[in-house]
JSON list of C-alpha atoms in Angstrom, two decimals:
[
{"chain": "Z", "resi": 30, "resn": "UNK", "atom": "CA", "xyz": [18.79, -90.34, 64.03]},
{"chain": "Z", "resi": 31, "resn": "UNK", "atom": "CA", "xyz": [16.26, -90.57, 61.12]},
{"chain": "Z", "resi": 32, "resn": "UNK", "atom": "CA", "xyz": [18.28, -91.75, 58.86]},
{"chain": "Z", "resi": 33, "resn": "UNK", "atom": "CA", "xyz": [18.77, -94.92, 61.37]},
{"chain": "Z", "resi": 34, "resn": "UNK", "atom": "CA", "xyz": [15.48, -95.17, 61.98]},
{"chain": "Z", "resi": 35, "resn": "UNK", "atom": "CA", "xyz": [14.52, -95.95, 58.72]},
{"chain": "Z", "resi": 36, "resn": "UNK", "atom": "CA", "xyz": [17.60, -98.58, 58.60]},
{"chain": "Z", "resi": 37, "resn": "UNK", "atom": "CA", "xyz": [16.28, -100.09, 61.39]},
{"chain": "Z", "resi": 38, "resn": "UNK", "atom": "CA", "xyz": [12.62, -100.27, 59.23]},
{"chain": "Z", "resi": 39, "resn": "UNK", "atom": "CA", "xyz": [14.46, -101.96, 56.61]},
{"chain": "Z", "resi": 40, "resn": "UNK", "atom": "CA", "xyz": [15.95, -104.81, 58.77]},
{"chain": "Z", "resi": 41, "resn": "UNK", "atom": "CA", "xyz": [12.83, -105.25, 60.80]},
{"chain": "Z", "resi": 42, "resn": "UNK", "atom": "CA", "xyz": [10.29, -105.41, 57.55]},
{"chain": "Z", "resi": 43, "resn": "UNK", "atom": "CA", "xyz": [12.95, -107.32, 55.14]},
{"chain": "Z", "resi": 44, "resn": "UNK", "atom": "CA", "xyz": [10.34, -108.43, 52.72]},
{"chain": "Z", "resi": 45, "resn": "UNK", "atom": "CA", "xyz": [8.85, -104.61, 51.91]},
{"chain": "Z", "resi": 46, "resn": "UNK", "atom": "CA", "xyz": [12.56, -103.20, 51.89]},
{"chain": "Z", "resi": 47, "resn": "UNK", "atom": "CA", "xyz": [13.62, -105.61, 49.34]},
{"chain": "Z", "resi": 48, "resn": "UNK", "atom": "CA", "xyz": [10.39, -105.37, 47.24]},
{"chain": "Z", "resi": 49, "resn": "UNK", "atom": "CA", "xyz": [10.85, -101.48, 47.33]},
{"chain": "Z", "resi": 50, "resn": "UNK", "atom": "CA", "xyz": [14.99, -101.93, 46.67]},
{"chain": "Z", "resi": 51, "resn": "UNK", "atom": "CA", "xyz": [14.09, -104.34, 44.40]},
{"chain": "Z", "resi": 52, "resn": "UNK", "atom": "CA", "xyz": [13.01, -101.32, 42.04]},
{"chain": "Z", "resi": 53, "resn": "UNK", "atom": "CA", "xyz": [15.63, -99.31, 42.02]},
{"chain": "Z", "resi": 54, "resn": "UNK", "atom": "CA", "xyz": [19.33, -99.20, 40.67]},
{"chain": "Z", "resi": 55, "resn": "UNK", "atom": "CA", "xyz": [22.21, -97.39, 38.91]},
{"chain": "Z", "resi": 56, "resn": "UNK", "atom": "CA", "xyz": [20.22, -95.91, 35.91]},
{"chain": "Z", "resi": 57, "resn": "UNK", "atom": "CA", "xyz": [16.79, -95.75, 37.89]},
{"chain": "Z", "resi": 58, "resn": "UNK", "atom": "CA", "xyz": [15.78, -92.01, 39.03]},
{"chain": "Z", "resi": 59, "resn": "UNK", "atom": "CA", "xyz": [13.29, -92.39, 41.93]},
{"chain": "Z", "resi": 60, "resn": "UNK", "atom": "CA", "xyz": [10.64, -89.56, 41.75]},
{"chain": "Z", "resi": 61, "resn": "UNK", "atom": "CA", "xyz": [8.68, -88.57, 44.66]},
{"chain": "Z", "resi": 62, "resn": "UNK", "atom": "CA", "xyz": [5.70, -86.58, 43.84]},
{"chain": "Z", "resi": 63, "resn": "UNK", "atom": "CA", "xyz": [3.26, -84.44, 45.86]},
{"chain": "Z", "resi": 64, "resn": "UNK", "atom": "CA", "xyz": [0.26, -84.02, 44.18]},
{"chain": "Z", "resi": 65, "resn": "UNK", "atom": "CA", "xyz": [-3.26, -85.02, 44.51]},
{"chain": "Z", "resi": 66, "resn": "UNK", "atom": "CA", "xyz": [-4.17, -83.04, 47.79]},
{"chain": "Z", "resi": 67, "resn": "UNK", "atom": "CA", "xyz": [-2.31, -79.75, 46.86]},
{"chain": "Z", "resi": 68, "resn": "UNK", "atom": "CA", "xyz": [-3.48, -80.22, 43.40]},
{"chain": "Z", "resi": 69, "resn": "UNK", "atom": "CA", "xyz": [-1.73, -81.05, 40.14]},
{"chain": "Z", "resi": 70, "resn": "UNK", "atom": "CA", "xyz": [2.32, -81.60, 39.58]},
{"chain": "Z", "resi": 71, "resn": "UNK", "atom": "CA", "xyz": [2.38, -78.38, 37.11]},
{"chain": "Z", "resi": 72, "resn": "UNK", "atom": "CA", "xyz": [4.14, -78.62, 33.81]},
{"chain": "Z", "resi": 73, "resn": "UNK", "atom": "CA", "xyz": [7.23, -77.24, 35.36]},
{"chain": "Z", "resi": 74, "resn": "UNK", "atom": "CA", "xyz": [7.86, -80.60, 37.41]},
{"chain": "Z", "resi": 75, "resn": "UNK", "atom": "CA", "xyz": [6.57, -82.82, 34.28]},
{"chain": "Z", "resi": 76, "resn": "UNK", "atom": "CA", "xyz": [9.33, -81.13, 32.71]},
{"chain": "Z", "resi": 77, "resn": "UNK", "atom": "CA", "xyz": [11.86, -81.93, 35.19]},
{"chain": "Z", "resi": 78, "resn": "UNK", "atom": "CA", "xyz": [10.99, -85.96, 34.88]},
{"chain": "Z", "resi": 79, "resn": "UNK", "atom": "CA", "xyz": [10.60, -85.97, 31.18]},
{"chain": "Z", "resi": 80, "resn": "UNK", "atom": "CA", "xyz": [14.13, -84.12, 30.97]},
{"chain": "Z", "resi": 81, "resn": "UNK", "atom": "CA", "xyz": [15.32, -86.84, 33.74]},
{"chain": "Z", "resi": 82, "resn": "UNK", "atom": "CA", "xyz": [14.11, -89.50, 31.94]},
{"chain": "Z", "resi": 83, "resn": "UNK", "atom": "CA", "xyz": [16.86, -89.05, 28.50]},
{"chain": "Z", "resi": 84, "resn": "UNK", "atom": "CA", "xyz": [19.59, -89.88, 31.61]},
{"chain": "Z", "resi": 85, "resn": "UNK", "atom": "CA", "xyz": [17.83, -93.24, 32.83]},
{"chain": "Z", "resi": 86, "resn": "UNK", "atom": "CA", "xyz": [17.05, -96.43, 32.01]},
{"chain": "Z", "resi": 87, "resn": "UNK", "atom": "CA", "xyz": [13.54, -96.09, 34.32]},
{"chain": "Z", "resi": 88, "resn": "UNK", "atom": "CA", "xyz": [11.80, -93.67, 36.07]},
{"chain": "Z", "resi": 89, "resn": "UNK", "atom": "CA", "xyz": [9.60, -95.54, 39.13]},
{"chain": "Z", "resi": 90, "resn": "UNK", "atom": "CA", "xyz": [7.45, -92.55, 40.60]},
{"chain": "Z", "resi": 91, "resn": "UNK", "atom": "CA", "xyz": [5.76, -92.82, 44.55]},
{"chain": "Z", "resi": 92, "resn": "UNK", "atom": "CA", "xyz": [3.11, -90.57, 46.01]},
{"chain": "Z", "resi": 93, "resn": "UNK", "atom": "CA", "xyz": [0.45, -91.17, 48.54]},
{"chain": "Z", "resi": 94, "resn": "UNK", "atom": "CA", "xyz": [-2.60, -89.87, 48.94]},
{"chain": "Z", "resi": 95, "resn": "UNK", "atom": "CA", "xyz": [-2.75, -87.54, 52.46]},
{"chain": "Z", "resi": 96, "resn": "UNK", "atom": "CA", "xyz": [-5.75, -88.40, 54.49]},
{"chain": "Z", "resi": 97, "resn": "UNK", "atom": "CA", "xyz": [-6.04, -84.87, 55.42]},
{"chain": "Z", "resi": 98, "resn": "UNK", "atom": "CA", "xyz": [-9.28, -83.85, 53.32]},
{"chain": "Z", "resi": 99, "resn": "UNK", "atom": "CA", "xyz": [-8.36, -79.83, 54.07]},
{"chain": "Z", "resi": 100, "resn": "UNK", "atom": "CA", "xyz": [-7.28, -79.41, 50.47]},
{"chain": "Z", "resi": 101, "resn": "UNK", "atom": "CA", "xyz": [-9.58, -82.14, 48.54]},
{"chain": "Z", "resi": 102, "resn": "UNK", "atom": "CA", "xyz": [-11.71, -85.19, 49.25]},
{"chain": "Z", "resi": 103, "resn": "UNK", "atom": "CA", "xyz": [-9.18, -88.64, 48.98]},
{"chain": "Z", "resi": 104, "resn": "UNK", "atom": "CA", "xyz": [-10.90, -89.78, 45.65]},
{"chain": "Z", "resi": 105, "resn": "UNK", "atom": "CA", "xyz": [-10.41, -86.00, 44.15]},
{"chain": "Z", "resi": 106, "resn": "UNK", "atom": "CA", "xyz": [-6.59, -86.60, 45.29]},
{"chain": "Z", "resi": 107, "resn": "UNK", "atom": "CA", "xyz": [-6.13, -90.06, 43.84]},
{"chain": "Z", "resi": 108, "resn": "UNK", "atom": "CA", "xyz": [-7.49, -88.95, 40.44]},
{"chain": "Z", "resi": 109, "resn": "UNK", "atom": "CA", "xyz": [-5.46, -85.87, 40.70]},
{"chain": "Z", "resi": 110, "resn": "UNK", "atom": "CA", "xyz": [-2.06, -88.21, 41.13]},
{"chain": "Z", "resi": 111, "resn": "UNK", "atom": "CA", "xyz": [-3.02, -90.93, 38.81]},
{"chain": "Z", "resi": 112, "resn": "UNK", "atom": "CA", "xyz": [-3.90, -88.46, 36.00]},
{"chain": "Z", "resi": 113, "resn": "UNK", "atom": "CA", "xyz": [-0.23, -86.64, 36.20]},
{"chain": "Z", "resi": 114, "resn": "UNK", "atom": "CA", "xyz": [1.28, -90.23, 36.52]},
{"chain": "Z", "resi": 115, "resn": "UNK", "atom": "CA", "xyz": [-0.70, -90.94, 33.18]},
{"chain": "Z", "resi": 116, "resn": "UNK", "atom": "CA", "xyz": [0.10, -87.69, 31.39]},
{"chain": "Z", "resi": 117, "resn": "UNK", "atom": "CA", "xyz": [3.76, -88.44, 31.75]},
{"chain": "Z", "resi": 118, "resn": "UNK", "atom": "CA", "xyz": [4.83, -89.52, 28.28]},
{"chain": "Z", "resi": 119, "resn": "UNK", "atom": "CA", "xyz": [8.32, -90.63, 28.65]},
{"chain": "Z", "resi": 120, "resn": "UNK", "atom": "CA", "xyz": [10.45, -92.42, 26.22]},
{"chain": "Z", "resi": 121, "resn": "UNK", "atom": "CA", "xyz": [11.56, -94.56, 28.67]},
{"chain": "Z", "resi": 122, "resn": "UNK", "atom": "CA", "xyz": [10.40, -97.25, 31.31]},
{"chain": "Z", "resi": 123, "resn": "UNK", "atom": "CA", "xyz": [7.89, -95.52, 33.49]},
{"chain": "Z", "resi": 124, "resn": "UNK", "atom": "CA", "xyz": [6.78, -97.46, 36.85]},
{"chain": "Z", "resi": 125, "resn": "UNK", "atom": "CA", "xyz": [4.01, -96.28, 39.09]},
{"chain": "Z", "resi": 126, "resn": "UNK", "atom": "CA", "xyz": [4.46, -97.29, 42.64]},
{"chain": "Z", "resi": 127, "resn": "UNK", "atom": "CA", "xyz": [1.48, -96.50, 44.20]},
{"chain": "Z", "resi": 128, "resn": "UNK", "atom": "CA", "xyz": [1.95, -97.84, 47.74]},
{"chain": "Z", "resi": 129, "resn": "UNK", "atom": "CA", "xyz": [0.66, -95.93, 50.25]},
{"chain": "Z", "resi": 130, "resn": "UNK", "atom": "CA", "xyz": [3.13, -97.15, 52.95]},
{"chain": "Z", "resi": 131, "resn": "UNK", "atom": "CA", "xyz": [5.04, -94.18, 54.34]},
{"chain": "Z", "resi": 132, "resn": "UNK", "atom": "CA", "xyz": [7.90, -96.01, 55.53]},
{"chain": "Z", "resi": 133, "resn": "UNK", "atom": "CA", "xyz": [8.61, -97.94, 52.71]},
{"chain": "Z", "resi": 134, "resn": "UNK", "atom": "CA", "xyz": [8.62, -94.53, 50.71]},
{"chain": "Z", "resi": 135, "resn": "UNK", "atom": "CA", "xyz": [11.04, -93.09, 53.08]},
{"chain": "Z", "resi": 136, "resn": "UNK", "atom": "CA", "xyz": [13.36, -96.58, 52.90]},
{"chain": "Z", "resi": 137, "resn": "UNK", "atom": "CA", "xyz": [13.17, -96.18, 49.14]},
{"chain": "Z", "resi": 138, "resn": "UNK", "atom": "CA", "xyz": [13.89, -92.93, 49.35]},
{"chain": "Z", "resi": 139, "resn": "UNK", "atom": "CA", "xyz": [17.24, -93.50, 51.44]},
{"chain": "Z", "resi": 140, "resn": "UNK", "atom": "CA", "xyz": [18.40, -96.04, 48.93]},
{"chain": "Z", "resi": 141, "resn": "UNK", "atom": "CA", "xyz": [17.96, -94.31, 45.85]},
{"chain": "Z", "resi": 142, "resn": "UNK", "atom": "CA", "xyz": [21.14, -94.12, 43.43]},
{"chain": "Z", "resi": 143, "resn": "UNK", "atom": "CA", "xyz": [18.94, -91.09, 42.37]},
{"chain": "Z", "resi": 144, "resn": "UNK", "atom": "CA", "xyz": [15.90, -89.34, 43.89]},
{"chain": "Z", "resi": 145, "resn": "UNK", "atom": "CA", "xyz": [13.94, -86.59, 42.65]},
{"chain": "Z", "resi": 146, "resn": "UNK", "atom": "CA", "xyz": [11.64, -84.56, 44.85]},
{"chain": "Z", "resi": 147, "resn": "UNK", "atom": "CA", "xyz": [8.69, -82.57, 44.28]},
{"chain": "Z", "resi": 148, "resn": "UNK", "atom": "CA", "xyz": [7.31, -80.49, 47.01]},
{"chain": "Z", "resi": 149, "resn": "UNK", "atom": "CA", "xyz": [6.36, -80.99, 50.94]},
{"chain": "Z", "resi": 150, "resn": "UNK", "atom": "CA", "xyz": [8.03, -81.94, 54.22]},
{"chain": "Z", "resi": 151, "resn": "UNK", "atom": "CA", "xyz": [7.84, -85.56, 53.11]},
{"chain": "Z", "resi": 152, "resn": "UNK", "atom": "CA", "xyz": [9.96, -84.94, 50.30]},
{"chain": "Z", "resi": 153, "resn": "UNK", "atom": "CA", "xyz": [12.51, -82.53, 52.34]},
{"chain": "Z", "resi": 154, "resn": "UNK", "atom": "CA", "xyz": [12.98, -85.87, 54.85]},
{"chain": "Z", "resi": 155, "resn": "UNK", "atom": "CA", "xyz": [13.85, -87.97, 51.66]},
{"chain": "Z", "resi": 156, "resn": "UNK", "atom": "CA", "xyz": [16.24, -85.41, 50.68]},
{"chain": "Z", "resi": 157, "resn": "UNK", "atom": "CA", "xyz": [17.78, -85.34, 53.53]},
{"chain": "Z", "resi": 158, "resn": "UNK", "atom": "CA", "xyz": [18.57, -88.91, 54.05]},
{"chain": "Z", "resi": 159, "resn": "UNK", "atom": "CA", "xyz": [19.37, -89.98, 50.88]},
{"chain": "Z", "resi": 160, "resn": "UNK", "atom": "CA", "xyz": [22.46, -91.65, 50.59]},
{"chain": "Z", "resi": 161, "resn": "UNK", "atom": "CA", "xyz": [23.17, -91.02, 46.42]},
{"chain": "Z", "resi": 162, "resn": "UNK", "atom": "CA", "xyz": [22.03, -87.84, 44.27]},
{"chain": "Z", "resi": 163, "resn": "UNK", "atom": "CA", "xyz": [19.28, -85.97, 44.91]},
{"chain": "Z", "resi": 164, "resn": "UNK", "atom": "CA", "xyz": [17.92, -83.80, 42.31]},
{"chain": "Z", "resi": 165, "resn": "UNK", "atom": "CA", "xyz": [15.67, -80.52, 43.96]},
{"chain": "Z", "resi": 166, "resn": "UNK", "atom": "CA", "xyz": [13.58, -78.91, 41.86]},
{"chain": "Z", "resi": 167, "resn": "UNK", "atom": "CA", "xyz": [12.72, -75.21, 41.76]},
{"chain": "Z", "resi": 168, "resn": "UNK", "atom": "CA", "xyz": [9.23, -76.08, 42.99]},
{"chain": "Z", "resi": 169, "resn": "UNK", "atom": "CA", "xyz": [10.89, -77.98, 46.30]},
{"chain": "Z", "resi": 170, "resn": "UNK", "atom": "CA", "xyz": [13.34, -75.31, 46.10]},
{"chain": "Z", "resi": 171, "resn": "UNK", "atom": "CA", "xyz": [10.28, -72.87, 46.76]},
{"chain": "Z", "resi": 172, "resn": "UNK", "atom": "CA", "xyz": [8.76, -75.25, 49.46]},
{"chain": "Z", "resi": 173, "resn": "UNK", "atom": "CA", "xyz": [12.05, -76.38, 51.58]},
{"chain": "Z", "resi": 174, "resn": "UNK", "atom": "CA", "xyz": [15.14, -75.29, 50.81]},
{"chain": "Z", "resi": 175, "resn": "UNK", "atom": "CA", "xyz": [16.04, -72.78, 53.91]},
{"chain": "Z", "resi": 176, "resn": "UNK", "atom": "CA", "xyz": [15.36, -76.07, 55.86]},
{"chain": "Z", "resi": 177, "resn": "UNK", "atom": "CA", "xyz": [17.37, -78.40, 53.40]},
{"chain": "Z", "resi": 178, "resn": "UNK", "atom": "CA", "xyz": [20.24, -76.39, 53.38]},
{"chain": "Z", "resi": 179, "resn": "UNK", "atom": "CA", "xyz": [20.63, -75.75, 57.27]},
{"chain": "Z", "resi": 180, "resn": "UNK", "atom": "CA", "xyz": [20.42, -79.67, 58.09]},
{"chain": "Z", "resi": 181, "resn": "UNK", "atom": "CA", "xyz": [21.74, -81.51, 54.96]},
{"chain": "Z", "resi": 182, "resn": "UNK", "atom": "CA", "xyz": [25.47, -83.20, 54.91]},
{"chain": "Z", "resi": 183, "resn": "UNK", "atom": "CA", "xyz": [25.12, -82.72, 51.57]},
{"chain": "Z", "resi": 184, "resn": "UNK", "atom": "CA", "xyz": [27.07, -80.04, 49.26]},
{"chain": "Z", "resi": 185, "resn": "UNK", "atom": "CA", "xyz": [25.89, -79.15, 45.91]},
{"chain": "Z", "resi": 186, "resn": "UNK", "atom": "CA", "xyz": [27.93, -80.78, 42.76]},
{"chain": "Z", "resi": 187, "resn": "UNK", "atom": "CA", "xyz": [28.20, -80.58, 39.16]},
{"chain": "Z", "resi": 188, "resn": "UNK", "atom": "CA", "xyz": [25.48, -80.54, 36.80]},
{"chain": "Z", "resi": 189, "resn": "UNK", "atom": "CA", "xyz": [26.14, -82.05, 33.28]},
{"chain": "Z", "resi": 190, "resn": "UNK", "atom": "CA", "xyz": [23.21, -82.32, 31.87]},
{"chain": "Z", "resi": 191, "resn": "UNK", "atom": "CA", "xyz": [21.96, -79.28, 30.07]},
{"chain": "Z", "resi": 192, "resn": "UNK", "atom": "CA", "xyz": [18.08, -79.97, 30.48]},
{"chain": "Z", "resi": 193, "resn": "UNK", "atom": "CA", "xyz": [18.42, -79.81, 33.72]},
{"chain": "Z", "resi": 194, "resn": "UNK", "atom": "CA", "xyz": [20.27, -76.77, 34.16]},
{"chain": "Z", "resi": 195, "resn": "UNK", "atom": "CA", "xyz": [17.80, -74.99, 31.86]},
{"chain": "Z", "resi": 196, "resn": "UNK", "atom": "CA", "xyz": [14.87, -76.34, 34.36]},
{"chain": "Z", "resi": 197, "resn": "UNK", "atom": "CA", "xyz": [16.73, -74.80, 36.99]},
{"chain": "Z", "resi": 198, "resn": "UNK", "atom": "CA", "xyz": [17.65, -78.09, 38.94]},
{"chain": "Z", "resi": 199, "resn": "UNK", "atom": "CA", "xyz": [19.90, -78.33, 42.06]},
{"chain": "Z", "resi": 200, "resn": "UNK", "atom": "CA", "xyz": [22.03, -81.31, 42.31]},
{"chain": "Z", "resi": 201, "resn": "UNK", "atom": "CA", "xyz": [23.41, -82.40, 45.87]},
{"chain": "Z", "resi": 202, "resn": "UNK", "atom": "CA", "xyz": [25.65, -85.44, 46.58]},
{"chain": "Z", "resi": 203, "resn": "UNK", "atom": "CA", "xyz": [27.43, -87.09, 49.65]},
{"chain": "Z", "resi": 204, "resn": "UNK", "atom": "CA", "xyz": [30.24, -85.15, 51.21]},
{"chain": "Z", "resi": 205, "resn": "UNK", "atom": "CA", "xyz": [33.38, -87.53, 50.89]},
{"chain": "Z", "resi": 206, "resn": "UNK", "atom": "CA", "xyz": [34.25, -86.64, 54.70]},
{"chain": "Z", "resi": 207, "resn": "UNK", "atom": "CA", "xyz": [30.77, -87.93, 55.90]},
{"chain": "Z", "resi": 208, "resn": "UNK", "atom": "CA", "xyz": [30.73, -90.40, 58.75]},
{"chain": "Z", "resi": 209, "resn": "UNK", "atom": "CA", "xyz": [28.03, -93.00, 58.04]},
{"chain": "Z", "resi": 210, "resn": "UNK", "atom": "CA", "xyz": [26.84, -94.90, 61.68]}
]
């Protein structure tokens, strides 16, 4: 039913699903990252992108900023999330998306070739509607994965690349048998 409902966003607000789609492809790895509120990524999770980023052309990165001021005041989060964005020195084509439009997030996030997550209940609903690869991290792992595993239609698949079996990464595809509405 999510997974629809965020089809249905797409048709109804054609000009922010394209812009978002118009971001992604193939050899792009979407990264969504929760940081800024709960603190900084960690150098585990900059790991996981920089080792991500020797299998794609780009890397385009979203967060928001929470407006829940529990953890830290909104500017303390932004500079949190825009100083990880900045400390990530890839070799590759590095795009900050910093749109703080949930459902465009979550639309991106369905369309994704490939989408990594981070950490946090937004990320578990991206995971779980994907319709490509998603790549879960030991720190999402840590967060989600009892939920992840009882609701996803996903099963877990090969991992070739050996940077991201030495990070520890989980890689979940499609089932073939899956019915899409």
């Amino acid at each position: 039913m999510l997974e629809r409902a965020v089809t249905v966003w797409g048709v109804m607000h054609p000009t922010e699903a394209a812009e978002g789609l118009a971001r992604l492809g193939y050899d792009v790895l979407l990264v969504h990252m929760r940081s800024g509120d709960l603190g900084r990524i960690g150098e585990y999770f900059s790991s996981c992108i920089k080792a991500a980023s020797k299998s794609f052309r780009k890397i385009v990165v979203i967060s928001g900023v929470h407006s829940d001021t529990r953890y830290s005041s909104k500017n303390e989060s932004w500079a949190n999330l825009l100083s990880d964005v900045d400390s990530l020195k890839l070799s590759v084509s590095l795009e900050f998306y910093p749109h703080n439009d949930p459902d465009t997030h979550l639309y991106m996030m369905q369309n994704a070739k490939h989408l990594l997550v981070h950490r946090g209940g937004f990320s578990a609903i991206g995971a779980l509607i994907n319709r490509g690869t998603v790549y879960l991290s030991q720190t999402f792992l840590s967060f989600n994965i009892s939920l992840f595993e009882n609701m996803s239609q996903k099963e877990e698949s090969v991992l070739n690349n050996t940077d991201f079996m030495d990070l520890g990464l989980r890689v979940m595809k499609e089932k073939e048998e899956r019915a899409v509405d």
